[in-house]
PDB file of C-alpha atoms in Angstrom:
ATOM      1  CA  LEU A   1      88.486  80.545  92.699  1.00  0.00           C
ATOM      2  CA  ALA A   2      88.766  83.672  90.633  1.00  0.00           C
ATOM      3  CA  LYS A   3      92.043  83.927  88.753  1.00  0.00           C
ATOM      4  CA  THR A   4      93.812  87.259  88.909  1.00  0.00           C
ATOM      5  CA  THR A   5      96.222  88.895  86.500  1.00  0.00           C
ATOM      6  CA  GLN A   6      98.411  91.834  87.400  1.00  0.00           C
ATOM      7  CA  PRO A   7     101.559  93.392  85.916  1.00  0.00           C
ATOM      8  CA  ILE A   8     104.822  91.782  86.885  1.00  0.00           C
ATOM      9  CA  SER A   9     106.519  95.039  87.734  1.00  0.00           C
ATOM     10  CA  MET A  10     106.119  98.799  87.835  1.00  0.00           C
ATOM     11  CA  ASP A  11     108.639 101.560  88.334  1.00  0.00           C
ATOM     12  CA  SER A  12     107.926 104.947  89.830  1.00  0.00           C
ATOM     13  CA  TYR A  13     109.621 108.003  91.260  1.00  0.00           C
ATOM     14  CA  GLU A  14     109.140 109.362  94.729  1.00  0.00           C
ATOM     15  CA  GLY A  15     106.081 111.564  95.085  1.00  0.00           C
ATOM     16  CA  GLN A  16     104.215 110.057  92.167  1.00  0.00           C
ATOM     17  CA  GLU A  17     100.958 108.167  92.292  1.00  0.00           C
ATOM     18  CA  VAL A  18     101.156 104.484  91.494  1.00  0.00           C
ATOM     19  CA  ASN A  19      98.155 102.624  90.114  1.00  0.00           C
ATOM     20  CA  ILE A  20      98.214  98.845  89.875  1.00  0.00           C
ATOM     21  CA  THR A  21      95.380  97.203  87.984  1.00  0.00           C
ATOM     22  CA  CYS A  22      94.326  93.634  88.642  1.00  0.00           C
ATOM     23  CA  SER A  23      92.105  91.714  86.228  1.00  0.00           C
ATOM     24  CA  HIS A  24      89.671  89.148  87.614  1.00  0.00           C
ATOM     25  CA  ASN A  25      87.248  88.385  84.806  1.00  0.00           C
ATOM     26  CA  ASN A  26      85.575  85.428  86.517  1.00  0.00           C
ATOM     27  CA  ILE A  27      84.944  87.083  89.864  1.00  0.00           C
ATOM     28  CA  ALA A  28      81.901  85.609  91.591  1.00  0.00           C
ATOM     29  CA  THR A  29      79.006  87.586  92.989  1.00  0.00           C
ATOM     30  CA  ASN A  30      80.048  87.131  96.613  1.00  0.00           C
ATOM     31  CA  ASP A  31      83.783  87.571  96.091  1.00  0.00           C
ATOM     32  CA  TYR A  32      85.692  90.388  97.733  1.00  0.00           C
ATOM     33  CA  ILE A  33      88.920  91.956  96.481  1.00  0.00           C
ATOM     34  CA  THR A  34      91.867  92.326  98.829  1.00  0.00           C
ATOM     35  CA  TRP A  35      95.360  93.687  98.389  1.00  0.00           C
ATOM     36  CA  TYR A  36      98.455  92.770 100.375  1.00  0.00           C
ATOM     37  CA  GLN A  37     101.930  94.261 100.451  1.00  0.00           C
ATOM     38  CA  GLN A  38     105.113  92.274 101.027  1.00  0.00           C
ATOM     39  CA  PHE A  39     108.570  93.647 101.755  1.00  0.00           C
ATOM     40  CA  PRO A  40     111.663  91.469 101.244  1.00  0.00           C
ATOM     41  CA  SER A  41     112.146  88.905 103.987  1.00  0.00           C
ATOM     42  CA  GLN A  42     108.818  89.782 105.619  1.00  0.00           C
ATOM     43  CA  GLY A  43     105.339  88.366 105.658  1.00  0.00           C
ATOM     44  CA  PRO A  44     102.563  89.995 103.635  1.00  0.00           C
ATOM     45  CA  ARG A  45     100.645  92.849 105.195  1.00  0.00           C
ATOM     46  CA  PHE A  46      96.998  93.658 104.550  1.00  0.00           C
ATOM     47  CA  ILE A  47      96.452  96.948 102.731  1.00  0.00           C
ATOM     48  CA  ILE A  48      92.820  97.249 101.739  1.00  0.00           C
ATOM     49  CA  GLN A  49      89.691  95.322 100.842  1.00  0.00           C
ATOM     50  CA  GLY A  50      86.624  96.205  98.819  1.00  0.00           C
ATOM     51  CA  TYR A  51      83.551  94.848  97.098  1.00  0.00           C
ATOM     52  CA  LYS A  52      82.492  97.613  94.743  1.00  0.00           C
ATOM     53  CA  THR A  53      82.991 101.300  93.887  1.00  0.00           C
ATOM     54  CA  LYS A  54      85.724 102.943  95.920  1.00  0.00           C
ATOM     55  CA  VAL A  55      87.359 102.265  99.250  1.00  0.00           C
ATOM     56  CA  THR A  56      89.950 104.513 100.851  1.00  0.00           C
ATOM     57  CA  ASN A  57      92.056 104.217 103.959  1.00  0.00           C
ATOM     58  CA  GLU A  58      95.143 105.941 105.265  1.00  0.00           C
ATOM     59  CA  VAL A  59      97.403 103.882 103.040  1.00  0.00           C
ATOM     60  CA  ALA A  60      95.682 103.469  99.681  1.00  0.00           C
ATOM     61  CA  SER A  61      92.539 103.647  97.606  1.00  0.00           C
ATOM     62  CA  LEU A  62      90.848 100.800  95.811  1.00  0.00           C
ATOM     63  CA  PHE A  63      88.755 101.481  92.730  1.00  0.00           C
ATOM     64  CA  ILE A  64      86.344  98.835  91.512  1.00  0.00           C
ATOM     65  CA  PRO A  65      84.251  99.433  88.368  1.00  0.00           C
ATOM     66  CA  ALA A  66      80.629  98.411  88.161  1.00  0.00           C
ATOM     67  CA  ASP A  67      81.335  95.120  86.360  1.00  0.00           C
ATOM     68  CA  ARG A  68      83.935  94.206  89.020  1.00  0.00           C
ATOM     69  CA  LYS A  69      86.080  92.429  86.452  1.00  0.00           C
ATOM     70  CA  SER A  70      89.071  94.476  87.466  1.00  0.00           C
ATOM     71  CA  SER A  71      90.267  96.630  90.326  1.00  0.00           C
ATOM     72  CA  THR A  72      92.930  99.280  90.732  1.00  0.00           C
ATOM     73  CA  LEU A  73      95.042  99.849  93.790  1.00  0.00           C
ATOM     74  CA  SER A  74      96.156 103.454  94.008  1.00  0.00           C
ATOM     75  CA  LEU A  75      99.134 104.466  96.145  1.00  0.00           C
ATOM     76  CA  PRO A  76      99.300 108.263  96.455  1.00  0.00           C
ATOM     77  CA  ARG A  77     102.655 110.024  96.539  1.00  0.00           C
ATOM     78  CA  VAL A  78     104.840 106.958  96.938  1.00  0.00           C
ATOM     79  CA  SER A  79     108.085 107.015  98.857  1.00  0.00           C
ATOM     80  CA  LEU A  80     111.123 104.753  98.719  1.00  0.00           C
ATOM     81  CA  SER A  81     109.627 102.664 101.501  1.00  0.00           C
ATOM     82  CA  ASP A  82     106.721 101.700  99.248  1.00  0.00           C
ATOM     83  CA  THR A  83     109.057  99.498  97.225  1.00  0.00           C
ATOM     84  CA  ALA A  84     107.485  96.087  97.678  1.00  0.00           C
ATOM     85  CA  VAL A  85     105.485  93.341  96.000  1.00  0.00           C
ATOM     86  CA  TYR A  86     101.742  93.956  95.871  1.00  0.00           C
ATOM     87  CA  TYR A  87      99.292  91.065  95.656  1.00  0.00           C
ATOM     88  CA  CYS A  88      95.689  91.146  94.481  1.00  0.00           C
ATOM     89  CA  LEU A  89      93.442  88.406  95.886  1.00  0.00           C
ATOM     90  CA  VAL A  90      89.833  87.644  95.059  1.00  0.00           C
ATOM     91  CA  GLY A  91      87.568  85.333  96.994  1.00  0.00           C
ATOM     92  CA  LEU A  92      84.978  84.751  99.639  1.00  0.00           C
ATOM     93  CA  THR A  93      85.477  86.232 103.051  1.00  0.00           C
ATOM     94  CA  ASP A  94      85.052  82.798 104.616  1.00  0.00           C
ATOM     95  CA  SER A  95      87.970  81.326 102.727  1.00  0.00           C
ATOM     96  CA  TRP A  96      90.619  84.012 102.880  1.00  0.00           C
ATOM     97  CA  GLY A  97      93.254  81.837 104.406  1.00  0.00           C
ATOM     98  CA  LYS A  98      93.080  79.343 101.546  1.00  0.00           C
ATOM     99  CA  LEU A  99      93.596  81.826  98.767  1.00  0.00           C
ATOM    100  CA  GLN A 100      96.643  81.470  96.596  1.00  0.00           C
ATOM    101  CA  PHE A 101      98.870  84.462  96.184  1.00  0.00           C
ATOM    102  CA  GLY A 102     100.014  84.973  92.607  1.00  0.00           C
ATOM    103  CA  ALA A 103     103.388  86.381  91.646  1.00  0.00           C
ATOM    104  CA  GLY A 104     102.205  89.891  92.487  1.00  0.00           C
ATOM    105  CA  THR A 105     103.462  93.205  91.139  1.00  0.00           C
ATOM    106  CA  GLN A 106     106.953  94.339  92.066  1.00  0.00           C
ATOM    107  CA  VAL A 107     106.851  98.096  92.569  1.00  0.00           C
ATOM    108  CA  VAL A 108     110.200  99.865  92.631  1.00  0.00           C
ATOM    109  CA  VAL A 109     110.309 103.480  93.756  1.00  0.00           C
ATOM    110  CA  THR A 110     113.421 105.472  92.997  1.00  0.00           C
ATOM    111  CA  PRO A 111     114.479 108.967  94.059  1.00  0.00           C
TER     112      PRO A 111
ATOM    113  CA  ASN B   1      99.627  92.762 121.647  1.00  0.00           C
ATOM    114  CA  ALA B   2     102.408  90.768 120.069  1.00  0.00           C
ATOM    115  CA  GLY B   3     102.044  89.810 116.444  1.00  0.00           C
ATOM    116  CA  VAL B   4     102.329  86.371 114.927  1.00  0.00           C
ATOM    117  CA  MET B   5     105.580  84.842 116.130  1.00  0.00           C
ATOM    118  CA  GLN B   6     107.475  82.315 114.085  1.00  0.00           C
ATOM    119  CA  ASN B   7     110.624  80.462 114.991  1.00  0.00           C
ATOM    120  CA  PRO B   8     113.192  79.736 114.038  1.00  0.00           C
ATOM    121  CA  ARG B   9     113.637  82.570 111.563  1.00  0.00           C
ATOM    122  CA  HIS B  10     116.338  80.605 109.783  1.00  0.00           C
ATOM    123  CA  LEU B  11     116.881  76.869 109.779  1.00  0.00           C
ATOM    124  CA  VAL B  12     119.523  74.840 107.991  1.00  0.00           C
ATOM    125  CA  ARG B  13     119.107  71.110 107.568  1.00  0.00           C
ATOM    126  CA  ARG B  14     120.883  68.396 105.654  1.00  0.00           C
ATOM    127  CA  ARG B  15     118.976  66.143 103.326  1.00  0.00           C
ATOM    128  CA  GLY B  16     117.122  63.470 105.246  1.00  0.00           C
ATOM    129  CA  GLN B  17     116.837  65.421 108.481  1.00  0.00           C
ATOM    130  CA  GLU B  18     113.650  66.736 110.027  1.00  0.00           C
ATOM    131  CA  ALA B  19     112.562  70.360 110.165  1.00  0.00           C
ATOM    132  CA  ARG B  20     110.127  71.732 112.730  1.00  0.00           C
ATOM    133  CA  LEU B  21     108.720  75.207 112.315  1.00  0.00           C
ATOM    134  CA  ARG B  22     106.692  76.875 115.028  1.00  0.00           C
ATOM    135  CA  CYS B  23     104.010  79.518 114.901  1.00  0.00           C
ATOM    136  CA  SER B  24     102.345  81.310 117.779  1.00  0.00           C
ATOM    137  CA  PRO B  25      99.271  83.183 116.540  1.00  0.00           C
ATOM    138  CA  MET B  26      98.243  86.573 117.749  1.00  0.00           C
ATOM    139  CA  LYS B  27      96.543  86.600 121.113  1.00  0.00           C
ATOM    140  CA  GLY B  28      92.897  85.721 120.724  1.00  0.00           C
ATOM    141  CA  HIS B  29      93.342  84.155 117.291  1.00  0.00           C
ATOM    142  CA  SER B  30      92.273  80.569 116.951  1.00  0.00           C
ATOM    143  CA  HIS B  31      92.777  80.117 113.211  1.00  0.00           C
ATOM    144  CA  VAL B  32      96.205  79.394 111.766  1.00  0.00           C
ATOM    145  CA  TYR B  33      97.300  79.090 108.148  1.00  0.00           C
ATOM    146  CA  TRP B  34     100.621  77.936 106.748  1.00  0.00           C
ATOM    147  CA  TYR B  35     102.038  79.062 103.414  1.00  0.00           C
ATOM    148  CA  ARG B  36     105.170  78.249 101.482  1.00  0.00           C
ATOM    149  CA  GLN B  37     106.984  80.725  99.278  1.00  0.00           C
ATOM    150  CA  LEU B  38     109.607  79.646  96.820  1.00  0.00           C
ATOM    151  CA  PRO B  39     112.113  82.237  95.536  1.00  0.00           C
ATOM    152  CA  GLU B  40     110.566  84.727  93.115  1.00  0.00           C
ATOM    153  CA  GLU B  41     107.102  83.217  93.586  1.00  0.00           C
ATOM    154  CA  GLY B  42     103.941  84.061  95.470  1.00  0.00           C
ATOM    155  CA  LEU B  43     102.742  82.346  98.607  1.00  0.00           C
ATOM    156  CA  LYS B  44     101.104  78.954  98.223  1.00  0.00           C
ATOM    157  CA  PHE B  45      98.517  77.821 100.757  1.00  0.00           C
ATOM    158  CA  MET B  46      99.431  74.631 102.568  1.00  0.00           C
ATOM    159  CA  VAL B  47      97.140  74.008 105.520  1.00  0.00           C
ATOM    160  CA  TYR B  48      94.478  75.640 107.670  1.00  0.00           C
ATOM    161  CA  LEU B  49      94.091  74.653 111.292  1.00  0.00           C
ATOM    162  CA  GLN B  50      92.016  75.506 114.299  1.00  0.00           C
ATOM    163  CA  LYS B  51      92.848  74.399 117.812  1.00  0.00           C
ATOM    164  CA  GLU B  52      93.250  70.590 117.741  1.00  0.00           C
ATOM    165  CA  ASN B  53      91.747  70.345 114.255  1.00  0.00           C
ATOM    166  CA  ILE B  54      93.039  70.319 110.709  1.00  0.00           C
ATOM    167  CA  ILE B  55      90.365  72.058 108.686  1.00  0.00           C
ATOM    168  CA  ASP B  56      91.897  72.049 105.233  1.00  0.00           C
ATOM    169  CA  GLU B  57      95.170  70.486 104.184  1.00  0.00           C
ATOM    170  CA  SER B  58      94.569  70.556 100.465  1.00  0.00           C
ATOM    171  CA  GLY B  59      97.840  72.382  99.846  1.00  0.00           C
ATOM    172  CA  MET B  60     100.034  70.030 101.814  1.00  0.00           C
ATOM    173  CA  PRO B  61     102.281  67.573  99.993  1.00  0.00           C
ATOM    174  CA  LYS B  62     100.983  64.073 100.552  1.00  0.00           C
ATOM    175  CA  GLU B  63     104.187  62.772 102.087  1.00  0.00           C
ATOM    176  CA  ARG B  64     106.689  64.008 104.668  1.00  0.00           C
ATOM    177  CA  PHE B  65     104.683  67.111 105.646  1.00  0.00           C
ATOM    178  CA  SER B  66     102.407  67.363 108.667  1.00  0.00           C
ATOM    179  CA  ALA B  67     100.941  70.136 110.775  1.00  0.00           C
ATOM    180  CA  GLU B  68      99.307  70.427 114.133  1.00  0.00           C
ATOM    181  CA  PHE B  69      97.822  73.090 116.352  1.00  0.00           C
ATOM    182  CA  PRO B  70      97.492  71.637 119.855  1.00  0.00           C
ATOM    183  CA  LYS B  71      95.218  72.908 122.559  1.00  0.00           C
ATOM    184  CA  GLU B  72      98.218  74.397 124.295  1.00  0.00           C
ATOM    185  CA  GLY B  73     101.281  75.756 122.568  1.00  0.00           C
ATOM    186  CA  PRO B  74     102.176  76.866 119.085  1.00  0.00           C
ATOM    187  CA  SER B  75     101.218  75.404 115.772  1.00  0.00           C
ATOM    188  CA  ILE B  76     103.949  73.225 114.294  1.00  0.00           C
ATOM    189  CA  LEU B  77     104.741  72.456 110.681  1.00  0.00           C
ATOM    190  CA  ARG B  78     106.881  69.354 110.462  1.00  0.00           C
ATOM    191  CA  ILE B  79     108.847  68.265 107.439  1.00  0.00           C
ATOM    192  CA  GLN B  80     110.400  64.851 107.620  1.00  0.00           C
ATOM    193  CA  GLN B  81     113.360  63.657 105.525  1.00  0.00           C
ATOM    194  CA  VAL B  82     113.865  67.048 103.958  1.00  0.00           C
ATOM    195  CA  VAL B  83     115.033  67.380 100.372  1.00  0.00           C
ATOM    196  CA  ARG B  84     116.616  70.346  98.607  1.00  0.00           C
ATOM    197  CA  GLY B  85     113.278  71.219  97.018  1.00  0.00           C
ATOM    198  CA  ASP B  86     111.883  71.953 100.485  1.00  0.00           C
ATOM    199  CA  SER B  87     114.134  75.021 100.728  1.00  0.00           C
ATOM    200  CA  ALA B  88     111.744  77.934 100.949  1.00  0.00           C
ATOM    201  CA  ALA B  89     110.253  80.532 103.240  1.00  0.00           C
ATOM    202  CA  TYR B  90     107.372  79.217 105.314  1.00  0.00           C
ATOM    203  CA  PHE B  91     104.879  81.769 106.537  1.00  0.00           C
ATOM    204  CA  CYS B  92     102.253  81.431 109.178  1.00  0.00           C
ATOM    205  CA  ALA B  93      99.176  83.638 109.376  1.00  0.00           C
ATOM    206  CA  SER B  94      96.403  83.879 111.918  1.00  0.00           C
ATOM    207  CA  SER B  95      92.933  85.332 112.163  1.00  0.00           C
ATOM    208  CA  PRO B  96      90.474  85.613 115.021  1.00  0.00           C
ATOM    209  CA  ARG B  97      87.892  83.599 113.113  1.00  0.00           C
ATOM    210  CA  GLN B  98      87.347  82.146 109.695  1.00  0.00           C
ATOM    211  CA  GLY B  99      86.824  84.940 107.277  1.00  0.00           C
ATOM    212  CA  ALA B 100      87.554  87.859 109.498  1.00  0.00           C
ATOM    213  CA  ASP B 101      85.227  90.599 108.372  1.00  0.00           C
ATOM    214  CA  THR B 102      87.955  92.685 106.871  1.00  0.00           C
ATOM    215  CA  GLY B 103      89.504  89.730 105.098  1.00  0.00           C
ATOM    216  CA  GLU B 104      92.680  90.440 106.985  1.00  0.00           C
ATOM    217  CA  LEU B 105      95.189  87.783 107.811  1.00  0.00           C
ATOM    218  CA  PHE B 106      98.071  88.600 110.134  1.00  0.00           C
ATOM    219  CA  PHE B 107     101.346  87.137 108.948  1.00  0.00           C
ATOM    220  CA  GLY B 108     104.502  86.292 110.808  1.00  0.00           C
ATOM    221  CA  GLU B 109     107.989  87.134 109.595  1.00  0.00           C
ATOM    222  CA  GLY B 110     108.462  83.670 108.181  1.00  0.00           C
ATOM    223  CA  SER B 111     110.894  80.801 108.702  1.00  0.00           C
ATOM    224  CA  ARG B 112     113.502  80.307 106.035  1.00  0.00           C
ATOM    225  CA  LEU B 113     114.512  76.708 105.549  1.00  0.00           C
ATOM    226  CA  THR B 114     117.682  75.845 103.705  1.00  0.00           C
ATOM    227  CA  VAL B 115     118.375  72.233 102.886  1.00  0.00           C
ATOM    228  CA  LEU B 116     121.981  71.394 102.102  1.00  0.00           C
TER     229      LEU B 116
END
């Protein structure tokens, strides 16, 4: 399984863009990259998934360079409610449920 | 369409007692996963089940822990003779099939076990 490395924490102000980069140097050819969000006392919630280049949905964008050894989750114009832990996961789509969540990145948004 | 339902949300047990945690997957989902989360840590995979089958229990402790997903009813994670180190949040997730195309797992709110 590809090991991921992401910052422990990031601070931001409301209205700013937050970019969280995840390193996954040993990503395999068939691996996908998925990000989850977890609020205190809640289960994780799926944000976005991608394989290469750029993926965008109503919540975030995911940028994946050509070598796929890293990926960046971009949260546009964050609000206080975006304060959460964000997890980067890398693996095959047929083994999602067995992936280990790392410590994630604690994002704190302040006014 | 109700989400993944877990109960109880909070459970307190004394050392040596048994803890039973229940998980009802989303309607139409036949794949269930259990995770454990210790304070200030990420989620750790424990077991993956389909109806009446344990598919992968590589994350389960070898003793005292068991899981089932019967043909009828919720999935149950059972911890016998609990110890203080079992205190954690236990999350259940479900998917309609292995490797849902979007890679999305649907998580419940978790069950928080406290062992006194």
